[in-house]
XYZ file of C-alpha atoms in Angstrom:
698
model
C -8.439 48.373 0.088
C -5.679 51.251 -0.094
C -3.468 49.478 1.924
C -4.019 46.105 0.024
C -3.323 47.845 -3.277
C -0.012 49.295 -2.123
C 1.100 46.030 -0.908
C -0.037 44.226 -4.105
C 1.824 47.042 -6.243
C 4.867 46.476 -4.408
C 4.833 42.816 -4.651
C 4.609 43.384 -8.565
C 7.244 45.781 -8.778
C 9.660 44.074 -6.292
C 9.082 40.605 -7.611
C 9.717 41.749 -11.134
C 13.093 42.768 -10.166
C 13.814 39.481 -8.217
C 12.259 37.087 -10.660
C 13.404 39.085 -13.840
C 16.914 37.492 -13.847
C 16.129 34.028 -14.572
C 13.350 31.525 -14.043
C 15.712 29.648 -11.744
C 17.079 32.241 -9.603
C 21.060 32.144 -9.799
C 23.325 32.734 -6.820
C 26.998 33.877 -8.092
C 29.878 33.476 -5.467
C 33.183 34.546 -6.001
C 35.831 32.068 -5.479
C 38.886 31.232 -7.172
C 36.642 31.013 -10.173
C 32.745 31.911 -10.897
C 30.473 29.223 -9.200
C 27.064 28.957 -10.382
C 24.587 27.393 -8.421
C 20.801 26.683 -9.331
C 18.466 27.884 -6.669
C 14.804 25.943 -6.753
C 11.536 27.907 -6.018
C 9.465 26.873 -3.051
C 6.341 27.164 -4.956
C 5.643 27.640 -8.770
C 2.200 28.530 -10.158
C 2.013 27.572 -13.978
C -1.056 27.893 -16.419
C -1.940 24.157 -15.879
C -0.143 23.294 -12.465
C 1.279 24.429 -9.028
C 4.776 22.793 -8.183
C 5.614 22.576 -4.323
C 9.454 21.854 -3.822
C 9.816 19.457 -0.703
C 13.585 18.979 -0.961
C 14.403 22.543 0.273
C 11.463 23.182 2.401
C 11.874 21.909 5.960
C 8.508 22.235 7.308
C 7.119 20.081 4.465
C 10.130 17.391 4.246
C 9.764 16.791 8.232
C 7.579 13.728 9.228
C 5.743 11.761 6.683
C 4.465 12.644 3.291
C 1.059 12.918 4.503
C 2.083 15.290 7.026
C 3.722 17.371 4.472
C 0.832 17.439 2.205
C -1.779 18.707 4.801
C 0.169 21.736 5.184
C -0.089 22.859 1.490
C -2.472 25.757 0.966
C -5.677 24.668 -0.685
C -5.165 20.949 0.095
C -7.582 18.915 2.246
C -7.259 15.426 3.404
C -10.435 14.091 5.106
C -11.768 10.734 6.407
C -15.025 11.473 4.754
C -13.983 13.497 1.452
C -10.581 11.884 0.783
C -8.080 14.032 -0.830
C -8.911 17.366 -2.599
C -6.925 20.398 -3.918
C -9.062 23.795 -4.152
C -12.135 21.754 -4.167
C -11.176 19.131 -7.043
C -10.834 15.340 -6.139
C -7.192 14.604 -6.771
C -6.132 11.338 -8.677
C -2.687 10.290 -6.826
C 0.161 9.608 -9.261
C 3.738 8.891 -8.186
C 6.665 9.398 -10.469
C 4.142 10.506 -13.621
C 2.477 6.694 -13.025
C -0.877 6.101 -11.485
C -0.234 4.947 -7.862
C -3.483 2.670 -8.256
C -4.266 2.302 -4.402
C -7.174 4.040 -2.637
C -8.997 4.754 0.567
C -7.408 3.829 3.899
C -4.434 1.827 2.079
C -3.595 5.231 0.219
C -3.660 7.133 3.840
C -1.306 4.522 5.305
C 1.055 4.445 2.277
C 1.419 8.122 2.409
C 1.563 8.327 6.270
C 4.293 5.712 6.203
C 6.343 7.100 3.231
C 9.144 9.802 4.705
C 8.553 13.255 3.225
C 12.351 13.535 2.925
C 12.433 10.725 0.304
C 10.450 12.789 -2.407
C 11.732 15.766 -4.414
C 8.645 17.843 -5.219
C 4.808 17.600 -5.600
C 3.036 18.866 -8.831
C -0.830 19.594 -8.411
C -2.211 19.717 -12.130
C -5.125 21.516 -11.791
C -5.881 21.715 -15.501
C -5.119 18.420 -17.246
C -4.787 18.538 -20.881
C -5.732 16.169 -23.442
C -2.313 14.478 -23.291
C -3.347 13.025 -19.543
C -5.960 10.284 -19.396
C -9.443 11.613 -18.929
C -10.091 9.463 -16.215
C -7.911 11.801 -14.101
C -11.174 13.657 -13.142
C -10.876 16.931 -11.640
C -7.036 17.157 -11.038
C -3.740 15.137 -10.602
C -1.366 15.183 -7.591
C 2.106 13.785 -8.924
C 4.628 12.971 -6.054
C 7.958 13.068 -7.593
C 10.507 11.112 -5.760
C 13.184 11.088 -8.511
C 16.659 12.945 -8.351
C 19.094 13.772 -11.082
C 22.088 11.439 -11.673
C 25.596 12.988 -11.723
C 28.821 11.708 -13.214
C 30.152 10.581 -9.723
C 28.485 8.555 -6.969
C 26.169 10.353 -4.952
C 24.786 9.352 -1.592
C 22.070 10.771 0.596
C 21.003 9.368 4.127
C 17.933 10.559 5.515
C 16.637 9.730 9.125
C 13.380 10.868 11.318
C 12.205 10.432 14.674
C 9.106 11.623 16.333
C 7.214 11.351 19.678
C 3.649 11.578 20.807
C 1.827 11.022 24.243
C -1.678 10.971 24.522
C -2.832 7.896 26.809
C 0.744 6.613 26.573
C 3.948 7.434 24.628
C 4.219 6.316 20.862
C 7.270 6.606 18.650
C 7.728 6.916 14.681
C 11.202 6.556 12.917
C 12.236 6.213 9.583
C 15.596 5.433 7.523
C 16.246 5.783 4.000
C 19.446 5.752 1.555
C 19.572 7.288 -1.771
C 22.535 6.404 -4.149
C 22.555 7.495 -7.702
C 25.502 7.662 -10.496
C 25.966 7.841 -14.281
C 28.904 7.351 -16.607
C 28.825 7.700 -20.447
C 26.569 4.452 -21.021
C 23.897 4.709 -18.419
C 22.623 6.316 -15.123
C 21.539 4.404 -12.259
C 19.406 5.037 -8.882
C 18.597 3.119 -5.861
C 16.502 4.403 -3.071
C 15.609 2.203 -0.311
C 13.942 2.523 3.439
C 11.761 1.715 6.097
C 9.345 3.235 8.730
C 7.964 2.082 11.817
C 4.843 4.161 13.131
C 2.892 3.899 16.348
C -0.332 5.814 16.007
C -3.559 6.402 18.179
C -7.234 7.281 16.997
C -10.432 7.819 18.475
C -13.566 7.348 16.623
C -17.191 7.892 17.709
C -20.443 7.416 15.773
C -23.492 8.678 17.790
C -27.029 10.115 17.666
C -28.665 12.818 19.436
C -29.063 10.959 22.541
C -26.953 7.654 22.205
C -23.185 6.807 21.467
C -23.572 3.828 18.965
C -19.904 3.128 18.775
C -16.754 4.495 20.451
C -13.700 3.187 19.102
C -10.116 3.430 20.410
C -7.210 2.135 18.167
C -3.626 1.535 18.873
C -1.543 1.037 15.680
C 1.933 -0.295 14.829
C 2.532 -0.075 11.069
C 5.705 -1.545 9.383
C 6.485 -0.114 6.123
C 9.656 -1.000 3.529
C 10.264 0.576 0.016
C 12.778 -0.051 -2.496
C 12.880 2.043 -5.858
C 15.447 1.286 -8.685
C 15.900 3.156 -11.950
C 18.296 2.648 -15.122
C 18.585 5.313 -17.703
C 20.630 4.344 -20.881
C 21.651 7.170 -23.554
C 21.592 5.615 -27.039
C 22.980 8.345 -28.876
C 19.996 11.054 -28.929
C 17.687 8.285 -27.528
C 16.991 7.056 -24.130
C 15.727 3.966 -22.508
C 14.674 4.133 -18.880
C 13.847 1.066 -16.682
C 12.131 1.575 -13.205
C 11.169 -1.044 -10.528
C 9.470 -0.197 -7.218
C 8.457 -2.672 -4.562
C 6.544 -1.521 -1.212
C 5.266 -3.466 1.569
C 3.416 -2.692 4.503
C 2.407 -4.779 7.591
C -0.011 -3.094 9.928
C -1.532 -4.184 13.300
C -4.133 -2.851 15.463
C -5.625 -2.957 18.660
C -9.181 -1.807 18.695
C -11.187 -1.570 21.852
C -14.732 -0.573 21.023
C -17.975 -0.079 22.806
C -21.422 1.385 22.131
C -25.119 0.613 22.398
C -25.705 -3.003 23.214
C -22.143 -4.204 22.636
C -18.487 -4.208 23.652
C -15.737 -5.583 21.704
C -11.736 -6.050 21.815
C -10.193 -7.091 18.598
C -6.895 -7.320 16.591
C -6.639 -6.220 13.102
C -3.898 -7.359 10.813
C -3.622 -5.610 7.249
C -0.797 -6.504 4.793
C -0.322 -4.929 1.315
C 2.371 -5.488 -1.129
C 2.828 -3.470 -4.372
C 5.208 -3.978 -7.272
C 5.494 -1.706 -10.143
C 7.549 -1.829 -13.455
C 8.109 0.717 -16.084
C 9.841 0.787 -19.357
C 10.446 4.075 -21.179
C 11.770 4.576 -24.655
C 12.294 8.070 -25.763
C 13.041 8.333 -29.496
C 14.769 11.784 -30.332
C 15.729 13.569 -33.821
C 17.981 15.867 -35.326
C 15.044 18.385 -34.904
C 15.107 18.829 -31.118
C 11.498 19.809 -31.183
C 10.419 16.350 -32.494
C 9.969 13.631 -29.661
C 8.404 10.067 -29.845
C 7.879 8.177 -26.595
C 6.872 4.706 -25.965
C 5.780 3.559 -22.310
C 4.734 0.425 -20.656
C 3.644 0.132 -17.097
C 2.546 -2.639 -15.131
C 1.888 -2.680 -11.297
C 0.077 -5.265 -8.948
C -1.313 -4.671 -5.428
C -2.249 -7.731 -2.921
C -4.140 -6.811 0.251
C -5.212 -8.792 3.120
C -7.277 -7.609 5.921
C -8.243 -9.698 8.997
C -10.060 -8.743 12.195
C -9.701 -11.371 15.110
C -11.724 -11.078 18.519
C -9.055 -10.950 21.213
C -11.168 -12.699 24.014
C -12.500 -15.763 21.756
C -9.911 -15.840 19.178
C -12.545 -16.110 16.654
C -12.188 -14.542 12.945
C -14.615 -11.657 12.776
C -13.522 -10.427 9.029
C -11.113 -12.354 6.570
C -11.105 -10.122 3.342
C -8.675 -9.698 0.647
C -8.206 -8.320 -2.692
C -5.576 -8.924 -5.800
C -5.114 -6.027 -8.410
C -3.363 -6.134 -11.533
C -2.813 -3.161 -13.856
C -1.434 -2.897 -17.249
C -0.741 0.303 -19.423
C 0.799 1.043 -22.843
C 0.995 4.515 -24.188
C 2.767 6.294 -27.022
C 3.139 9.907 -27.658
C 4.653 12.089 -30.581
C 5.022 15.805 -30.617
C 6.692 18.323 -33.168
C 6.967 22.024 -33.374
C 6.344 23.808 -36.342
C 6.121 27.742 -37.579
C 2.461 29.020 -37.360
C 1.318 32.043 -35.765
C 4.887 32.124 -34.247
C 5.687 28.709 -32.490
C 3.167 26.008 -32.576
C 3.415 22.754 -30.784
C 1.407 19.561 -32.133
C 1.074 16.170 -30.226
C -0.933 13.041 -30.676
C -0.833 9.978 -28.679
C -2.742 6.543 -28.004
C -3.192 4.556 -24.959
C -4.372 1.129 -23.823
C -4.865 -0.080 -20.201
C -6.287 -2.844 -18.343
C -7.300 -3.509 -14.867
C -8.006 -6.806 -13.102
C -9.557 -6.725 -9.687
C -10.480 -9.803 -7.369
C -11.884 -9.414 -3.909
C -12.273 -12.097 -1.518
C -14.429 -12.861 1.666
C -13.587 -15.653 3.655
C -11.565 -17.390 0.840
C -14.692 -16.927 -1.556
C -14.239 -14.589 -4.576
C -17.302 -12.154 -4.266
C -16.019 -9.688 -6.896
C -14.349 -10.255 -9.967
C -14.177 -7.012 -12.097
C -12.547 -5.998 -15.360
C -12.079 -2.659 -16.813
C -10.316 -1.986 -20.467
C -9.757 1.406 -21.870
C -8.396 2.467 -25.421
C -7.820 6.175 -26.138
C -6.265 8.736 -28.494
C -5.574 12.398 -28.346
C -4.245 15.202 -30.296
C -3.660 18.491 -29.033
C -2.239 21.902 -30.331
C -0.288 24.703 -28.515
C 0.425 27.957 -30.178
C 1.142 31.599 -29.371
C 0.081 34.897 -31.146
C 1.538 37.908 -29.775
C 0.721 38.023 -26.060
C -1.742 35.407 -26.247
C -1.140 31.436 -25.920
C -3.733 28.992 -27.094
C -4.087 25.285 -26.300
C -6.886 23.145 -28.070
C -7.147 19.520 -27.912
C -9.579 16.566 -27.724
C -9.503 13.054 -26.447
C -11.637 10.047 -27.177
C -11.818 7.197 -24.868
C -13.745 3.764 -25.274
C -14.551 1.838 -21.953
C -15.357 -1.786 -21.462
C -16.366 -2.679 -17.750
C -17.750 -6.007 -16.811
C -17.609 -8.648 -13.973
C -19.517 -10.884 -11.496
C -20.189 -10.830 -7.763
C -20.923 -14.245 -5.969
C -24.669 -13.718 -6.617
C -25.146 -11.980 -9.899
C -23.147 -10.502 -13.080
C -22.373 -6.729 -12.684
C -24.409 -4.088 -15.172
C -21.973 -4.017 -17.901
C -20.581 -0.630 -18.827
C -19.696 0.201 -22.500
C -19.024 3.697 -23.768
C -17.098 5.788 -26.074
C -16.901 9.349 -25.483
C -14.981 12.482 -26.527
C -13.257 14.977 -24.023
C -12.278 18.301 -25.155
C -10.090 20.837 -23.601
C -9.400 24.414 -24.281
C -7.287 27.099 -22.872
C -6.490 30.694 -23.527
C -3.634 32.693 -21.602
C -3.166 36.290 -21.816
C 0.459 37.379 -20.882
C 0.313 40.948 -19.531
C 3.743 41.170 -18.661
C 6.674 38.344 -18.162
C 5.432 36.065 -15.351
C 2.042 37.899 -15.256
C -0.834 36.170 -16.883
C -4.556 35.595 -17.103
C -5.540 32.108 -17.878
C -9.076 30.826 -19.074
C -9.527 27.035 -19.198
C -12.077 24.439 -20.098
C -11.902 20.499 -19.859
C -14.170 17.770 -19.849
C -13.153 14.597 -17.819
C -14.409 11.409 -16.216
C -13.672 9.704 -13.047
C -13.994 5.770 -12.868
C -15.037 4.275 -9.492
C -11.997 3.250 -7.684
C -11.650 -0.420 -6.587
C -12.074 0.746 -2.849
C -15.494 2.060 -3.769
C -16.486 -0.991 -5.793
C -15.029 -3.560 -3.148
C -18.096 -5.027 -1.396
C -16.060 -6.247 1.506
C -15.027 -4.458 4.494
C -11.301 -3.368 4.750
C -11.990 -0.990 7.705
C -12.823 -1.953 11.285
C -16.492 -2.615 11.962
C -18.957 -3.627 14.687
C -22.402 -4.500 15.363
C -23.373 -0.912 15.006
C -21.245 0.408 12.382
C -20.422 -1.218 8.874
C -18.374 -0.008 5.939
C -18.736 -1.447 2.434
C -18.302 -0.433 -1.160
C -20.886 -0.630 -4.396
C -19.775 -2.961 -7.236
C -22.745 -1.295 -9.256
C -21.387 2.407 -9.153
C -21.224 4.275 -12.609
C -18.545 6.767 -13.912
C -18.635 10.208 -13.012
C -18.555 12.974 -15.773
C -17.131 16.303 -15.108
C -17.326 19.684 -16.797
C -14.407 22.181 -15.336
C -14.271 25.704 -16.082
C -11.541 27.933 -14.614
C -10.417 31.589 -14.447
C -6.944 32.430 -12.868
C -4.708 35.339 -12.734
C -1.171 34.575 -11.529
C 1.915 36.804 -10.968
C 5.409 35.869 -10.342
C 4.807 32.348 -9.226
C 3.611 33.602 -5.547
C 0.450 35.606 -5.985
C -2.752 34.228 -7.803
C -6.352 34.387 -7.491
C -8.561 31.966 -9.265
C -12.231 31.118 -9.565
C -13.469 27.483 -10.751
C -16.585 25.407 -11.329
C -17.043 21.870 -11.635
C -20.304 20.154 -12.849
C -20.575 16.603 -12.226
C -22.986 13.922 -13.166
C -23.280 10.571 -11.150
C -20.555 11.971 -8.681
C -19.182 8.992 -6.456
C -19.392 9.778 -2.796
C -18.949 8.123 0.592
C -21.696 8.861 2.741
C -22.869 7.895 6.309
C -26.524 6.743 6.322
C -28.941 5.412 9.418
C -28.889 1.697 9.190
C -31.415 0.248 11.953
C -30.281 1.350 15.342
C -26.664 1.917 13.859
C -24.520 3.443 10.882
C -23.327 2.333 7.512
C -20.598 3.937 5.354
C -21.486 3.418 1.788
C -20.631 4.585 -1.741
C -23.349 6.034 -3.831
C -23.623 8.035 -7.010
C -24.934 11.634 -6.754
C -26.866 12.420 -9.804
C -26.024 16.170 -9.983
C -23.238 18.000 -8.263
C -21.732 21.559 -8.650
C -18.546 22.827 -6.615
C -17.735 26.412 -6.873
C -14.232 27.351 -5.707
C -12.531 30.585 -5.096
C -9.041 30.651 -4.137
C -6.302 33.693 -3.475
C -2.688 33.284 -2.290
C -0.553 36.476 -1.540
C 3.154 36.762 -0.151
C 3.837 39.524 2.372
C 7.568 40.437 3.008
C 7.966 41.776 6.468
C 10.566 44.172 5.639
C 7.464 46.183 4.239
C 6.464 46.697 7.961
C 9.861 47.486 9.222
C 11.492 49.571 6.612
C 8.208 50.791 4.824
C 7.408 50.757 1.081
C 10.119 53.307 -0.076
C 12.991 51.577 1.509
C 12.052 48.095 0.733
C 11.561 48.921 -3.055
C 15.412 49.712 -3.127
C 16.108 45.924 -2.181
C 16.879 43.271 -4.795
C 16.043 40.025 -3.292
C 14.905 36.330 -3.702
C 11.434 35.744 -2.130
C 12.492 31.993 -1.038
C 15.576 33.656 1.097
C 13.616 36.426 2.983
C 11.264 36.835 6.115
C 7.772 36.659 4.864
C 4.171 35.730 5.443
C 2.437 33.689 2.790
C -1.733 33.944 2.992
C -3.915 31.474 1.234
C -7.916 32.008 1.424
C -9.948 29.636 -0.341
C -14.023 29.020 -0.448
C -15.798 26.323 -1.679
C -19.587 25.613 -1.992
C -21.235 22.475 -2.883
C -24.644 22.518 -4.464
C -26.441 19.324 -4.545
C -29.997 18.856 -5.537
C -31.355 17.715 -2.006
C -29.009 19.893 0.266
C -29.333 23.333 0.942
C -26.176 24.842 2.897
C -23.477 27.400 3.034
C -20.222 27.543 1.650
C -16.731 26.900 3.672
C -13.947 29.303 3.899
C -10.476 27.900 4.389
C -7.395 29.703 5.560
C -3.602 28.824 5.409
C -0.794 31.076 6.792
C 2.803 30.163 6.442
C 5.742 32.448 8.015
C 9.366 32.053 6.969
C 11.762 33.882 9.322
C 15.584 33.586 9.131
C 17.036 33.664 12.495
C 20.700 34.520 13.732
C 23.244 31.519 12.637
C 20.902 31.067 9.540
C 18.320 29.058 11.308
C 15.173 29.104 9.557
C 11.844 29.216 11.461
C 9.048 28.122 9.759
C 5.376 28.301 11.225
C 2.044 27.070 9.620
C -1.635 27.488 10.517
C -4.566 25.921 9.084
C -8.107 26.397 9.869
C -11.740 26.833 8.437
C -14.984 28.054 9.159
C -17.816 25.625 10.574
C -21.451 24.848 9.724
C -20.873 24.583 6.024
C -21.879 21.533 3.640
C -19.247 19.322 2.290
C -21.103 16.863 0.133
C -23.590 15.087 2.633
C -21.593 16.216 5.589
C -21.761 19.447 7.845
C -18.556 20.205 9.660
C -19.028 20.641 13.207
C -15.448 21.746 13.978
C -12.763 23.298 11.607
C -11.037 21.323 8.908
C -7.379 20.134 9.876
C -7.199 23.308 12.451
C -3.534 23.151 13.681
C -0.564 25.082 14.194
C 2.861 23.687 13.349
C 6.490 24.868 13.865
C 9.792 23.980 12.278
C 13.372 25.082 12.964
C 15.953 24.162 10.245
C 19.827 24.610 10.122
C 22.411 23.270 7.635
C 25.960 22.154 8.721
C 29.015 20.693 7.409
C 29.170 23.163 4.290
C 25.532 22.583 3.803
C 25.691 18.509 3.504
C 23.705 18.327 6.543
C 20.392 19.470 7.152
C 18.629 19.159 10.611
C 15.028 20.073 11.438
C 13.280 20.043 14.715
C 9.464 20.257 14.394
C 6.394 20.132 16.470
C 3.050 19.693 14.648
C -0.450 20.455 15.888
C 1.178 22.566 18.773
C -2.064 23.140 20.615
C -3.646 19.849 19.622
C -6.582 21.286 17.856
C -6.627 18.926 14.699
C -9.487 16.627 14.761
C -13.135 16.092 12.565
C -16.488 16.373 13.521
C -19.252 16.016 10.986
C -23.309 15.848 11.118
C -24.254 13.243 8.550
C -26.647 15.222 6.359
C -30.208 13.448 6.144
C -29.776 11.287 9.525
C -29.227 12.524 13.148
C -26.010 10.846 12.947
C -22.684 12.523 14.077
C -19.129 11.444 13.260
C -16.144 12.133 15.092
C -12.437 11.409 14.785
C -9.079 12.457 16.572
C -5.651 11.319 15.851
C -2.550 11.694 17.790
C -1.775 14.609 15.743
C 0.514 16.519 18.280
C 3.881 15.368 17.465
C 7.541 16.479 18.408
C 10.286 15.231 16.039
C 13.586 15.480 14.480
C 14.645 15.002 10.614
C 18.174 14.810 8.898
C 19.217 14.649 5.637
C 23.062 14.067 5.231
C 24.500 13.964 1.740
C 27.763 12.114 2.054
C 30.794 14.040 0.652
C 32.742 12.838 -2.563
C 36.350 13.526 -3.279
C 35.691 12.339 -6.891
C 37.552 14.992 -8.949
C 34.648 15.046 -11.514
C 32.506 16.398 -8.646
C 34.291 19.564 -8.098
C 34.729 19.787 -11.865
C 31.254 19.703 -12.489
C 30.281 21.923 -9.532
C 32.638 24.756 -10.779
C 31.246 24.970 -14.449
C 28.009 26.038 -15.894
C 26.058 22.681 -16.556
C 25.230 22.992 -20.300
C 24.529 19.322 -20.793
C 20.936 19.275 -20.430
C 20.766 15.579 -20.032
C 22.192 16.237 -16.562
C 19.206 17.702 -15.328
C 16.855 14.625 -16.201
C 15.860 12.503 -13.664
C 16.633 8.651 -13.473
C 13.297 7.810 -12.034
C 9.933 8.448 -13.060
C 10.409 10.605 -16.018
């Protein structure tokens, strides 16, 4: 314990020197004139969110977005539990807008999107009243936007990776980012593609019999096109964004089990369009802001399963989804208890979802939401206060091919409150409470199967699911963006959960409402500089360093315990260790290890093997005056990543293994410009705050 306290004291003292300079560390280099270059932090722990910078971290931006997310400490991606961060179910946003795709379509989307096409990831663990109450426990916001400059900027990204299990499989991606601005407007275009070959082995079995053993060989093709325009209208701004993504996925599935053998081909095609308009009204009083935003996106999906031997159609399912949203927000600061910010806003959205089976509509679902909020943020001495409330009204109805859905009409108030005590600059204690709701996703509602099924295993949604109500509590201590310790509790009523049940002699994956659920979470993160062991505490304290540029080890420990009324079990411990070492020739070596304990209960599952246990390594170096970044990586070096669960309440076992051991190379090349404005801008202090505003997604 004494050594731990000594290490922690060192971190607090030393990081105060390193971070006290500015929030964004500034590097000063003496040339013919002073050059000031902003440095991004690799991780920031704020009162309501944690921000991970992907653009500067080679171990995160090599491979796909999904591969990068799995390396984040505290984030779990599972076949049975979806995506969770520190025990909180995540609602996925992209560029501050809801993505509105779920389940296996979301997994495929994130596996196809190159990690080097995104800038950073925000995980908002304490969404305030300004965020929709339907965000549930937490929000993950994947930000792809870049800042436009006064000259044409171009960045080319490329990646390739290779696996060999039963045979060789390849993945590659290419993307190009162009942006620029002039005195009238800024613009950005990002386009790219990826081709992924993948392997998966999945087993369902009971104590004595293999019900289903599937081997899947996939080929996924994915294309994306993102555009943005920002018009400066004196003080005001008008932003226009349009995104288009399309995927065409094919798979060969060989399956066998009790009483059957099958050889099938599956085809899954998904198109997504997203349009966003944002008018930002600004006033002489810089603290006064008024925003109007409109967002519309559509998703179309077709899933076909064809028997390779007979040519007969096994499944022919599809859906169309249309989502509209309009919101306006107003905020202003005034003098009260020091500085106080007041914000109000309204939102209206509508979701239309239609599912088809063999050309027949078997679910026609509509959801309309109206909401308004107000929030007050104030400071008094060393205390910061947030008090807000949001009222939301829902109207949900629809029909299946046999009956009408049970209509759901409800108006509910969702309060939130936060108190933060700032011990010293960048060291704070935060207590937070919020009430949220999570509406069933269209993937959980869809009665059709959009996964592979066979005579012994089936997958289906439940169109009669009810929304989930959350009461979230959290206590957090954070120091200098890197050290933190937190405890949170979530009480959920009618939690929507996917579970495996016995279905005659087979198994079925179904969605159900769990009447009551409580989740306890403990999380701890600590950076340890390696110079502490080589130079000792006294010598180390003499150094003044940026923690993002030294050799260090970052440790994360998390504990989750799920309490259900009809399940008794133990919690799970999760461990993540990330080591950064700067080798000769400025080669950065990063190693990441994830694992967990076994035998704990996770909703209605008990894990037989550790969650996402794998060891990843990355070597990265910059060339050509830092314009070219090259990364070599190997994920899951020891081929240990797999999933294995006991389905509680049954004698069924679920096991899954992907081709997770992967060797690859990633490069980012920022094409140099000879524009004189570029040289001028790089050699002066940027005092035009508009230059820091992204074109896309703000």
